[in-house]
Tab-separated table of C-alpha atoms in Angstrom:
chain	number	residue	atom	x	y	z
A	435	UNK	CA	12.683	0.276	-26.301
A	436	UNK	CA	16.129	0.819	-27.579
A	437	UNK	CA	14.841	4.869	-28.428
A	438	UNK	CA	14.227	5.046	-25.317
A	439	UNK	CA	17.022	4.109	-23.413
A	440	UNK	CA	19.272	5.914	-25.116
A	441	UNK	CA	16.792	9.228	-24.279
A	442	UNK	CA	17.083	7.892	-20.792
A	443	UNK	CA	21.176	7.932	-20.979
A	444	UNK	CA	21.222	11.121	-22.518
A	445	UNK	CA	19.466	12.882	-20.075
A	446	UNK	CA	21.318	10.947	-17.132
A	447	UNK	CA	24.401	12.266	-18.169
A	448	UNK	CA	24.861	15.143	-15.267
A	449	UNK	CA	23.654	12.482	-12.962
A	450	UNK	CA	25.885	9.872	-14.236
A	451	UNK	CA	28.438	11.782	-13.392
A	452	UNK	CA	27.870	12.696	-10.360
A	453	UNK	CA	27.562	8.701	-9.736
A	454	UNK	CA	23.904	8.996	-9.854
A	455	UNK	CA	22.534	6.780	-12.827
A	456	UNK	CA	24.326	3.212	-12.895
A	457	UNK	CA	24.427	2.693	-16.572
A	458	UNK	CA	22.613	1.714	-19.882
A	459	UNK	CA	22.716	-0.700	-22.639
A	460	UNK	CA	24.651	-1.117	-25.599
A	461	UNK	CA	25.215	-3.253	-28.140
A	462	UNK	CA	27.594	-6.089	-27.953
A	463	UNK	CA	30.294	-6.164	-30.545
A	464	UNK	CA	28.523	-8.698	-32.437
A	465	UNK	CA	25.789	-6.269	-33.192
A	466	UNK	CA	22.953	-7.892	-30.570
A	467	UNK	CA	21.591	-6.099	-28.238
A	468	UNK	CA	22.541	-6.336	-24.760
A	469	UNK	CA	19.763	-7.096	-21.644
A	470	UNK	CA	18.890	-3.389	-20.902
A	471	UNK	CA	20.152	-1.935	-17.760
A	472	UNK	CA	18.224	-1.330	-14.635
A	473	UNK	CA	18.811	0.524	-11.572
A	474	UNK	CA	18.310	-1.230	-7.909
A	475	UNK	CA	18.814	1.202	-4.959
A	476	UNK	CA	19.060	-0.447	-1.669
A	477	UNK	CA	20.152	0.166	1.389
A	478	UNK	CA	22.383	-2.466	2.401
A	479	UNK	CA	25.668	-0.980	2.259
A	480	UNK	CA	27.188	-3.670	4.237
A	481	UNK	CA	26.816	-6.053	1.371
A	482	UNK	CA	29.269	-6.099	-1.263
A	483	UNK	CA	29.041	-7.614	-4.453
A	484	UNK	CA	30.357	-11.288	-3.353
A	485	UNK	CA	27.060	-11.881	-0.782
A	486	UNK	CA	24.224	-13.544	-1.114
A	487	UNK	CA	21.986	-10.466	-1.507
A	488	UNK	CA	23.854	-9.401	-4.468
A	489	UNK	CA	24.004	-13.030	-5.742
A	490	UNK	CA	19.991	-12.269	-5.259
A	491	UNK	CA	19.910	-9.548	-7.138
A	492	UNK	CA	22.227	-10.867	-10.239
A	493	UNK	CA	19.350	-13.975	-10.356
A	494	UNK	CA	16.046	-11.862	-10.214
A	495	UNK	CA	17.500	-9.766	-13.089
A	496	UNK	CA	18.417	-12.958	-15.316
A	497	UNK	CA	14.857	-14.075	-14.781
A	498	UNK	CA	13.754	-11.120	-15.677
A	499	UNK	CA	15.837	-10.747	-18.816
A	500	UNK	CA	17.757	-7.547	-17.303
A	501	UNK	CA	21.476	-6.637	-16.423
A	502	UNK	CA	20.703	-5.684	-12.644
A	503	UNK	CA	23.147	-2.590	-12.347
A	504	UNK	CA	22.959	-2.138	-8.191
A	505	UNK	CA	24.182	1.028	-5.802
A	506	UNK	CA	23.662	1.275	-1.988
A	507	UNK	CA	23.512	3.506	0.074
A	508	UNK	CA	23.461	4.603	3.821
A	509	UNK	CA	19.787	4.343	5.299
A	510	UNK	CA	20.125	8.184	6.238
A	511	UNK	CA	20.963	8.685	2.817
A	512	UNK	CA	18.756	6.464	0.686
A	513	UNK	CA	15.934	8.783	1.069
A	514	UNK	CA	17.637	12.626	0.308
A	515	UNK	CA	19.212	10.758	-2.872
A	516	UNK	CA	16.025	9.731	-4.320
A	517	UNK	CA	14.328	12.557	-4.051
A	518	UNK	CA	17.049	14.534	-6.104
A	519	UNK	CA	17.124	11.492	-8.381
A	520	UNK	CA	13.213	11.463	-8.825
A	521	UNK	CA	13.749	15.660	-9.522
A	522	UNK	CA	15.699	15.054	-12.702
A	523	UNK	CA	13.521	12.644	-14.000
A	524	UNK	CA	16.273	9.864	-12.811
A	525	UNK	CA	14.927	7.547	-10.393
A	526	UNK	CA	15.759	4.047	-9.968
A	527	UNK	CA	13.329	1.321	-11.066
A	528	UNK	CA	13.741	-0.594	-8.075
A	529	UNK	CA	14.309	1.215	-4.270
A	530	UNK	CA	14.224	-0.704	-1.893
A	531	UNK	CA	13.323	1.680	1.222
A	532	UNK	CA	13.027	2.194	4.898
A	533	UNK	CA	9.002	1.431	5.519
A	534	UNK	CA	8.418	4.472	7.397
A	535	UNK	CA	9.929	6.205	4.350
A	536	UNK	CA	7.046	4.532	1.494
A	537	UNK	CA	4.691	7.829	3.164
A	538	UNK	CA	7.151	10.266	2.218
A	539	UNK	CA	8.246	9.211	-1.265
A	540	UNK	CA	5.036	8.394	-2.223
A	541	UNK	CA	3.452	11.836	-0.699
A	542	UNK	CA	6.035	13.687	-3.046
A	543	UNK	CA	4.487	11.600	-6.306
A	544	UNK	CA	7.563	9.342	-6.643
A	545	UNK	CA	6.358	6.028	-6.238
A	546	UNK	CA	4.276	3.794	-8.185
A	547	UNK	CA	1.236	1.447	-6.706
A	548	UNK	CA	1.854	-2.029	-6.790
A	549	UNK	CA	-2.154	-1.540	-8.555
A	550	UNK	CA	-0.214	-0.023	-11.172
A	551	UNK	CA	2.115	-2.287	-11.970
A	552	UNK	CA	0.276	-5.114	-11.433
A	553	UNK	CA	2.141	-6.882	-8.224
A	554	UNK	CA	0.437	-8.674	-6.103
A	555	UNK	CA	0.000	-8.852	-2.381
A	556	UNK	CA	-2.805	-11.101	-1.478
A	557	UNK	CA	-0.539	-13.358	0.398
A	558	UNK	CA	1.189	-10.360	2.304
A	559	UNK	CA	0.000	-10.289	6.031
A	560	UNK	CA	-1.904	-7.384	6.768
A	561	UNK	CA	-0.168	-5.497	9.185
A	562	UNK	CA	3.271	-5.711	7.538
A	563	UNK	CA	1.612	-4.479	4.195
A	564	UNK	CA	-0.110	-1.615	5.671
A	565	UNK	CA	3.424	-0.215	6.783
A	566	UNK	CA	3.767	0.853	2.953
A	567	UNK	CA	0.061	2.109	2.281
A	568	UNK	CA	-1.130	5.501	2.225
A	569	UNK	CA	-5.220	6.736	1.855
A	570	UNK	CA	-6.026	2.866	1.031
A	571	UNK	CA	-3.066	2.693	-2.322
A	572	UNK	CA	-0.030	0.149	-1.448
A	573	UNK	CA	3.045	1.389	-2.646
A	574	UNK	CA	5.373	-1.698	-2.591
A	575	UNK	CA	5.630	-4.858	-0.813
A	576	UNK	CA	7.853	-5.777	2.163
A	577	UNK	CA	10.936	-7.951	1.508
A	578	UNK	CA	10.619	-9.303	4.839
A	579	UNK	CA	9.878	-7.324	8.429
A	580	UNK	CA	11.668	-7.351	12.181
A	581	UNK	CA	10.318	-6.060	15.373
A	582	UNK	CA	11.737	-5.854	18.918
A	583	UNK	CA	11.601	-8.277	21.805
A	584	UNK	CA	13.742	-8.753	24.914
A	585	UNK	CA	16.850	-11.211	25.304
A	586	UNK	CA	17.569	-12.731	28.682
A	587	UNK	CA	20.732	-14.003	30.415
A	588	UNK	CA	19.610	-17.136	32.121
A	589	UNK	CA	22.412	-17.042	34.087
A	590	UNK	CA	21.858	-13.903	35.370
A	591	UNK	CA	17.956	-14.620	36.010
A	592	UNK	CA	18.341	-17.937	37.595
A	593	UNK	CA	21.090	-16.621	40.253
A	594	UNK	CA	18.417	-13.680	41.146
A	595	UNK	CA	15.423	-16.746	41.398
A	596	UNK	CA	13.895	-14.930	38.301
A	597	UNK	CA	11.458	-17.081	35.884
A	598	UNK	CA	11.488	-15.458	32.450
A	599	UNK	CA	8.211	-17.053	31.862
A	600	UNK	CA	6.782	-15.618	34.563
A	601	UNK	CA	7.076	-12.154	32.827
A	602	UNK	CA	3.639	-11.315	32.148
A	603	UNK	CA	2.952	-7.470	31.688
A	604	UNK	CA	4.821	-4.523	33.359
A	605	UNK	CA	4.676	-5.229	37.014
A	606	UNK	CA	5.840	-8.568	36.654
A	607	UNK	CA	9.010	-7.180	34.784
A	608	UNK	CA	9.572	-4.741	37.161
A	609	UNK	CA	9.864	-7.142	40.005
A	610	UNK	CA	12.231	-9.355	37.881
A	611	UNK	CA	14.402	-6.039	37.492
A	612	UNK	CA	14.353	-5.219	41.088
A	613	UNK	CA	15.469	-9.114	41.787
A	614	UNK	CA	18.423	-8.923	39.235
A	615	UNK	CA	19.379	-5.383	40.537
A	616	UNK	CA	19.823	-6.655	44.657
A	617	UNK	CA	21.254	-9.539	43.134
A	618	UNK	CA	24.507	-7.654	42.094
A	619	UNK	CA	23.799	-7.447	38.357
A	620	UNK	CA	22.079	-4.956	36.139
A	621	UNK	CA	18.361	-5.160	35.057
A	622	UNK	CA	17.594	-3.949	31.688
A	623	UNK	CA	19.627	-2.174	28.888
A	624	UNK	CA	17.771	-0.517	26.194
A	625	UNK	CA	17.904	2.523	23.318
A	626	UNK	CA	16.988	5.900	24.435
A	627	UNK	CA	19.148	7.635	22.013
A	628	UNK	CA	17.862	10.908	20.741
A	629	UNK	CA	17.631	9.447	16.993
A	630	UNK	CA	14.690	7.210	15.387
A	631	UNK	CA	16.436	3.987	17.079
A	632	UNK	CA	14.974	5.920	20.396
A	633	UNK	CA	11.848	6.060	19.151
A	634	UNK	CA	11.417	3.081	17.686
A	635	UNK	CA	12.719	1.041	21.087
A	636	UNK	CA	9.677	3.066	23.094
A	637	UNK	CA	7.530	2.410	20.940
A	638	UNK	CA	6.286	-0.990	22.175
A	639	UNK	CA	5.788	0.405	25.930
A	640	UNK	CA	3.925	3.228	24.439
A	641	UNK	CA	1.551	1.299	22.343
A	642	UNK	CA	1.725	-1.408	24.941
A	643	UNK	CA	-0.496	0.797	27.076
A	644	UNK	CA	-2.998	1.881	24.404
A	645	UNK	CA	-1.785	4.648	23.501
A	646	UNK	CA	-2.054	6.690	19.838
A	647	UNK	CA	1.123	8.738	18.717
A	648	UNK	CA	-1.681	11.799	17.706
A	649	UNK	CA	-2.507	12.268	21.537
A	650	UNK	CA	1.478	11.663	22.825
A	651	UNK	CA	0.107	13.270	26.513
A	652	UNK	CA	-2.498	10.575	27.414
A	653	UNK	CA	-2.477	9.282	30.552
A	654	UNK	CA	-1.151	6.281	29.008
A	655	UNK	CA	1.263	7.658	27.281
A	656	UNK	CA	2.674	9.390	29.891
A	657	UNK	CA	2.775	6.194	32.118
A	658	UNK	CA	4.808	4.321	29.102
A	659	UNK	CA	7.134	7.822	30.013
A	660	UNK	CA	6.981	6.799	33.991
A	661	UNK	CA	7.795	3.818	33.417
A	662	UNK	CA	11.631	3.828	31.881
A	663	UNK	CA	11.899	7.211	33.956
A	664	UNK	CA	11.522	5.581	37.184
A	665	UNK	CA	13.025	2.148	35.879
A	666	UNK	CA	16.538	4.794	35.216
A	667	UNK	CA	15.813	6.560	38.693
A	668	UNK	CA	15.809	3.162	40.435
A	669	UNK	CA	19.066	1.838	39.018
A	670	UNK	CA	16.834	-1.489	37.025
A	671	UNK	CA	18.308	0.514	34.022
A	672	UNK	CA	21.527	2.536	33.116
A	673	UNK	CA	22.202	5.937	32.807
A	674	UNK	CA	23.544	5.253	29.321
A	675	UNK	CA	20.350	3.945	28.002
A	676	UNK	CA	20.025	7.928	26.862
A	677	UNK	CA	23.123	7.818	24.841
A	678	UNK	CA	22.717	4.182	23.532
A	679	UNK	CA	21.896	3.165	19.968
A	680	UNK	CA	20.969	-0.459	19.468
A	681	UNK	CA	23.730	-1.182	18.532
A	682	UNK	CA	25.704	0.196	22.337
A	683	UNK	CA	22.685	-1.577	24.005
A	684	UNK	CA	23.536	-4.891	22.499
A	685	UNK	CA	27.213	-4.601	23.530
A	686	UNK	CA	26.176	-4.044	27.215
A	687	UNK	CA	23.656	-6.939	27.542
A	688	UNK	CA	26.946	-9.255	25.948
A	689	UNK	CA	28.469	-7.931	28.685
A	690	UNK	CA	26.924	-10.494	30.816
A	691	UNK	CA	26.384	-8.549	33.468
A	692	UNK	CA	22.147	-7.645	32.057
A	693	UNK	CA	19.136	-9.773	33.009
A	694	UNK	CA	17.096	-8.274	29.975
A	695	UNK	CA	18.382	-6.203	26.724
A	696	UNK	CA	16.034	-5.055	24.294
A	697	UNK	CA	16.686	-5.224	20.811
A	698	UNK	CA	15.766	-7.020	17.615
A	699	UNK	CA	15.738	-9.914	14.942
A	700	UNK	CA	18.869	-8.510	13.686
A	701	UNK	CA	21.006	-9.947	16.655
A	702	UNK	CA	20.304	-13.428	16.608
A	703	UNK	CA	23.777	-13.994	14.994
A	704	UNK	CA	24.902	-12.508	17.601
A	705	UNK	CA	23.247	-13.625	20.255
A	706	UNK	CA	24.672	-17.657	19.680
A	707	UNK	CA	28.047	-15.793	19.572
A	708	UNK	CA	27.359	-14.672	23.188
A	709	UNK	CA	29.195	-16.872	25.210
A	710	UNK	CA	26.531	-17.721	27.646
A	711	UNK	CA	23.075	-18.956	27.920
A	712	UNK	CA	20.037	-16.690	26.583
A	713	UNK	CA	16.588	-16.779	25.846
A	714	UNK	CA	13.976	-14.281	24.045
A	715	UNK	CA	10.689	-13.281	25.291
A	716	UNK	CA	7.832	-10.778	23.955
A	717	UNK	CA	8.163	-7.396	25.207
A	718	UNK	CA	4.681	-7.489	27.400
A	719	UNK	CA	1.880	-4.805	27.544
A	720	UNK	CA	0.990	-2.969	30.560
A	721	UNK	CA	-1.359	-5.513	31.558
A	722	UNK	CA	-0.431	-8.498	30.259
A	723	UNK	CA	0.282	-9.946	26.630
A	724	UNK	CA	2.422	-8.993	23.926
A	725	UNK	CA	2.782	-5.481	23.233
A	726	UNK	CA	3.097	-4.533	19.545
A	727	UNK	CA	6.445	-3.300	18.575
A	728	UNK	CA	7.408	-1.010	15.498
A	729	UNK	CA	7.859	-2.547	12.149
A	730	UNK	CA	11.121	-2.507	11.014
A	731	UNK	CA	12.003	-3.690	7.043
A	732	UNK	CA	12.197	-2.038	3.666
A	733	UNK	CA	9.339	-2.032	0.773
A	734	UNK	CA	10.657	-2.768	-2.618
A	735	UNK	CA	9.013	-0.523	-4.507
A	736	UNK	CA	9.058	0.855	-8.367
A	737	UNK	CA	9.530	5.105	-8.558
A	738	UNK	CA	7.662	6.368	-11.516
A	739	UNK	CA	9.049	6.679	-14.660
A	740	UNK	CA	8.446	8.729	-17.972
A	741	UNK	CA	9.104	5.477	-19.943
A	742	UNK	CA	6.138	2.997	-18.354
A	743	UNK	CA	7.229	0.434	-20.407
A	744	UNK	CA	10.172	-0.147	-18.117
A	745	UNK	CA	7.537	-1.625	-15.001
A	746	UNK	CA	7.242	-4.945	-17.193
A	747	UNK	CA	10.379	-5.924	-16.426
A	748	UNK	CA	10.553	-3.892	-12.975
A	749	UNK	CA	7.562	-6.064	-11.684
A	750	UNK	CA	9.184	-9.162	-12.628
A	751	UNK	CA	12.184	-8.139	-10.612
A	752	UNK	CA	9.629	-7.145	-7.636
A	753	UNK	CA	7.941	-10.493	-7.876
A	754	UNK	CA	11.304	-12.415	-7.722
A	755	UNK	CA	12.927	-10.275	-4.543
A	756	UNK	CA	9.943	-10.698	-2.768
A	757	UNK	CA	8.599	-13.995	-3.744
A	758	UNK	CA	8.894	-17.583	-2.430
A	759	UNK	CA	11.703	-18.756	-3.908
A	760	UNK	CA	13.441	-16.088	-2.979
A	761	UNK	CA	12.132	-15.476	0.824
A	762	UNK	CA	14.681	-17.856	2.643
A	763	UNK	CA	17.624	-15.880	1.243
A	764	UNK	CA	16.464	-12.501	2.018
A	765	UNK	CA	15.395	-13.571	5.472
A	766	UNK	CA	18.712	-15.411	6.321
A	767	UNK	CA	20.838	-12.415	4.724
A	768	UNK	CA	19.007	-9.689	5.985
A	769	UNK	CA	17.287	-11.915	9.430
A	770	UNK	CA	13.860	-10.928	8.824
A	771	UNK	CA	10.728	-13.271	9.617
A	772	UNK	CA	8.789	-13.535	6.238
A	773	UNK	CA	5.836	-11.364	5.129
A	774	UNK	CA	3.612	-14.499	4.609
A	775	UNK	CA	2.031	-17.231	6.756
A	776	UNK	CA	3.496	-19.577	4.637
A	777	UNK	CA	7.156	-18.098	4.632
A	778	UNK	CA	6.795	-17.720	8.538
A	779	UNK	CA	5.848	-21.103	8.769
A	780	UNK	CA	8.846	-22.560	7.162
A	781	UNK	CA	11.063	-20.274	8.860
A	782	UNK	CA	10.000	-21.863	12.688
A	783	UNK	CA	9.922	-25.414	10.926
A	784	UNK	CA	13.811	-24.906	9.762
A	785	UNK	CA	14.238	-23.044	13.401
A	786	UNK	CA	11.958	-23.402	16.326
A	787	UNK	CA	13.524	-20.265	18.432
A	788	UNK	CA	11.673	-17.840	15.507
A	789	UNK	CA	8.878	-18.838	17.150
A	790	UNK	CA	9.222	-15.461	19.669
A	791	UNK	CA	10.142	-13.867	16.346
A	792	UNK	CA	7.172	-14.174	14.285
A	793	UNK	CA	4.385	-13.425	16.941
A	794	UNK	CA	6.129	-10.421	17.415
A	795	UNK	CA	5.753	-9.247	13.528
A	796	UNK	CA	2.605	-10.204	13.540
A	797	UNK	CA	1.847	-7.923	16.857
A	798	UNK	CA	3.547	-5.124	15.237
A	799	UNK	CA	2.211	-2.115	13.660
A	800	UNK	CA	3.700	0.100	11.024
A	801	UNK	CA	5.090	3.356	12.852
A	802	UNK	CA	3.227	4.992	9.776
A	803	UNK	CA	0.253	3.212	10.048
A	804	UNK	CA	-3.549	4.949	11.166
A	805	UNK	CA	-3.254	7.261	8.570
A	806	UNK	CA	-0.114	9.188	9.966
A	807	UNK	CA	1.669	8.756	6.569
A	808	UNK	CA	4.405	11.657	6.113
A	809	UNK	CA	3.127	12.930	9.676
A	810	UNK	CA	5.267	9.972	11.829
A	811	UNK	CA	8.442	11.494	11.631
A	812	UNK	CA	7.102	14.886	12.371
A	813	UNK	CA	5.824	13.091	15.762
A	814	UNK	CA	8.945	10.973	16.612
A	815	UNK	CA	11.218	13.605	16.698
A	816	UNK	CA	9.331	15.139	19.575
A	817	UNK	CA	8.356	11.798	20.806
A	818	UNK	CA	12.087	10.988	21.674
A	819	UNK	CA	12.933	14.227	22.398
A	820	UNK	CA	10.466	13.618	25.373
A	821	UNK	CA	11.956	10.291	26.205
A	822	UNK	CA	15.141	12.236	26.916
A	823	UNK	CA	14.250	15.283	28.818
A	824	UNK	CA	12.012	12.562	31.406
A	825	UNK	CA	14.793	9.948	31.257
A	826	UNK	CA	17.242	13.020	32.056
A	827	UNK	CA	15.489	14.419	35.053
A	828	UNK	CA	15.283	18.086	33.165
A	829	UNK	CA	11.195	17.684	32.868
A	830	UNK	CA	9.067	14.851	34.815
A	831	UNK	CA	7.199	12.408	32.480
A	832	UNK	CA	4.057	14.491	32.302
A	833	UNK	CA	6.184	17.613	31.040
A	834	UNK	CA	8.232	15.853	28.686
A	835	UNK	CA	4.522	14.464	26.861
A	836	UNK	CA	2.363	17.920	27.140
A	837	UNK	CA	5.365	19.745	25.623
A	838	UNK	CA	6.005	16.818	22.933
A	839	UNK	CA	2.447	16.985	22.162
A	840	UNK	CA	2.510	20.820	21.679
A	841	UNK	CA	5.459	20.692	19.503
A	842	UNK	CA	3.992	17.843	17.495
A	843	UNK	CA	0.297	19.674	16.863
A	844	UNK	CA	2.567	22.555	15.233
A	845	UNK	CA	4.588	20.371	13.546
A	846	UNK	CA	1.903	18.430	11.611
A	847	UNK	CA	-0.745	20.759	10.974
């Protein structure tokens, strides 16, 4: 193996400089060998090498008889980076990816099946492991998985006369915003932003109608359209639901002055920060029960290597990130509800309000599940781009869908 690393340095060297390739092995001045190198690409930029995800990482590689030699990156950038990477025969041999993102780096003959390797995912549920597979091959495993569902100001609701768990489907909600709005306070903030977090915040009301993302024009999918549209025409929701990222929503629901905000696993932290009474409850379907949200949550998954030797030790590090032992730490650094029954169940044990959490994830769908693979992106661009123009007032919601539709046909065939 040592012949081969140092093949593996030597051709790394214009990507090693360009801060590329972490590093390789040498010997130690005694004259052993030193645990060979291996690259982890994440993208968890917030997490610097003192947290527990790093701490994680340093633990898997021990047990795996590696030096774990880590860089993150931007989300946005994760992708571009490993496809240049993968180009000069320089991938990492862990990535741990964006799952709508498994469909394109796997399309382009950069990834690895976990059937290859030898992983397993029996125990994965299977909705969150269909999120990484692409014509019936799995190319990685989730590390854990979030979804969408909508916080509640109690306050708020109780001084309107509103009963949270009377919210049932989309009339029901409806009424509850028109309550909170003559009431004096604002109904429901949300993401309408003309990025993915746009898409992936409509998502539920679209597929909470029925509808399929290959047939955006439906009659169902245009009344998931209608439906914020006239919500923004008739004041239950603000104007700057089309500028807001998730991350703008959230700070206007902690505003106190919201009945509902939409948003996901990711601000529970912040939500016992709040300063005031909440509660969570599934984003409903059009007529009644939970709508399935979007699948959010990166695969860890091995690229493809000249050197196959290297996936012995890659799987082990797979196996630990994603395995049992390791499940509570990933789900408490990153706030993600397990990818197994078993994980899920201790989660609600250790903290009943997950409860909300983990039907949700296990109502969600992969955004490129059904066989859209490398297609999804192709029709979420349009898909949002709709949201906005209804949203807007510049097209009404059944113009915004047949010219999404049209642009998404060209765009994917």
């Amino acid at each position: 193996m040592g012949s081969a690393s140092m093949r593996r340095c030597a051709a790394g060297a214009g990507l090693a400089a360009a801060g590329l390739l972490a590093g390789c092995s040498a010997p130690t001045p005694g004259g052993a060998p030193a645990a060979e190198t291996y690259t982890v690409w994440d993208p968890y930029a917030q997490y610097g090498d003192d947290s527990a995800w790093v701490e994680l990482l340093t633990r898997c590689g021990a047990g795996a008889g590696v030096k774990v030699a880590r860089t993150p990156f931007e989300n946005t950038d994760l992708t571009n980076r490993t496809m240049l990477a993968a180009q000069q025969g320089q991938a990492p041999d862990v990535l741990l990816v964006d799952n709508p993102m498994v469909s394109t780096l796997a399309g382009a003959g950069i990834l690895t099946t976990t059937q290859e390797i030898k992983v397993g995912t029996s125990a994965i549920l299977p909705n969150l492991l269909a999120a990484g597979q692409v014509g019936g091959r799995t190319y990685g495993v989730p590390i854990g998985a979030n979804t969408l569902a909508l916080y509640y100001n109690k306050a708020v609701l109780d001084e309107a006369g509103v009963d949270p768990g009377a919210v049932r489907d989309w009339a029901t909600l409806t009424a509850a915003l028109e309550k909170v709005t003559a009431s004096g306070k604002q109904g429901i903030t949300f993401a309408a932003i003309d990025t993915e977090e746009g898409s992936f915040q409509f998502l539920p009301w679209f597929w909470g109608t029925g509808a399929r993302l290959t047939k955006l024009d439906s009659a169902r999918g245009i009344a998931a359209e209608s439906l914020w549209t006239n919500w923004v025409r008739q004041g239950y929701a603000p104007a700057s639901v089309l500028r807001n990222s998730q991350t703008a929503s959230w700070r206007e629901f902690a505003t106190g002055r919201f009945g509902f905000g939409e948003n996901g696993t990711w601000q529970l932290a912040n939500a016992r920060r709040l300063g005031f009474e909440y509660g969570i409850i599934p984003i409903p379907a059009r007529t009644g029960g939970t709508a399935p949200g979007p699948l959010g949550g990166e695969f860890v998954s091995v690229p493809v290597q000249a050197d196959t030797t290297r996936y012995a030790a890659s799987r082990k590090l797979v196996t630990c990130l994603t395995g049992p032992g390791s499940a509570d730490i990933t789900n408490e650094t990153l706030s993600y509800v397990a990818p197994t029954a078993a994980g899920q169940a201790r989660q609600v044990a250790a903290d009943p309000e997950l409860r909300v959490w983990v039907n949700a994830v296990n109502a969600a769908r992969g955004r490129t599940s059904d066989n859209l693979g490398a297609k999804y992106p192709k029709i979420s661009e349009p898909l949002r781009g709709a949201v906005q123009a209804s949203l807007s007032g510049a097209l009404s919601p059944r113009e915004a869908m047949t010219a999404a539709q049209a642009e998404a046909v060209k765009a994917t065939r």
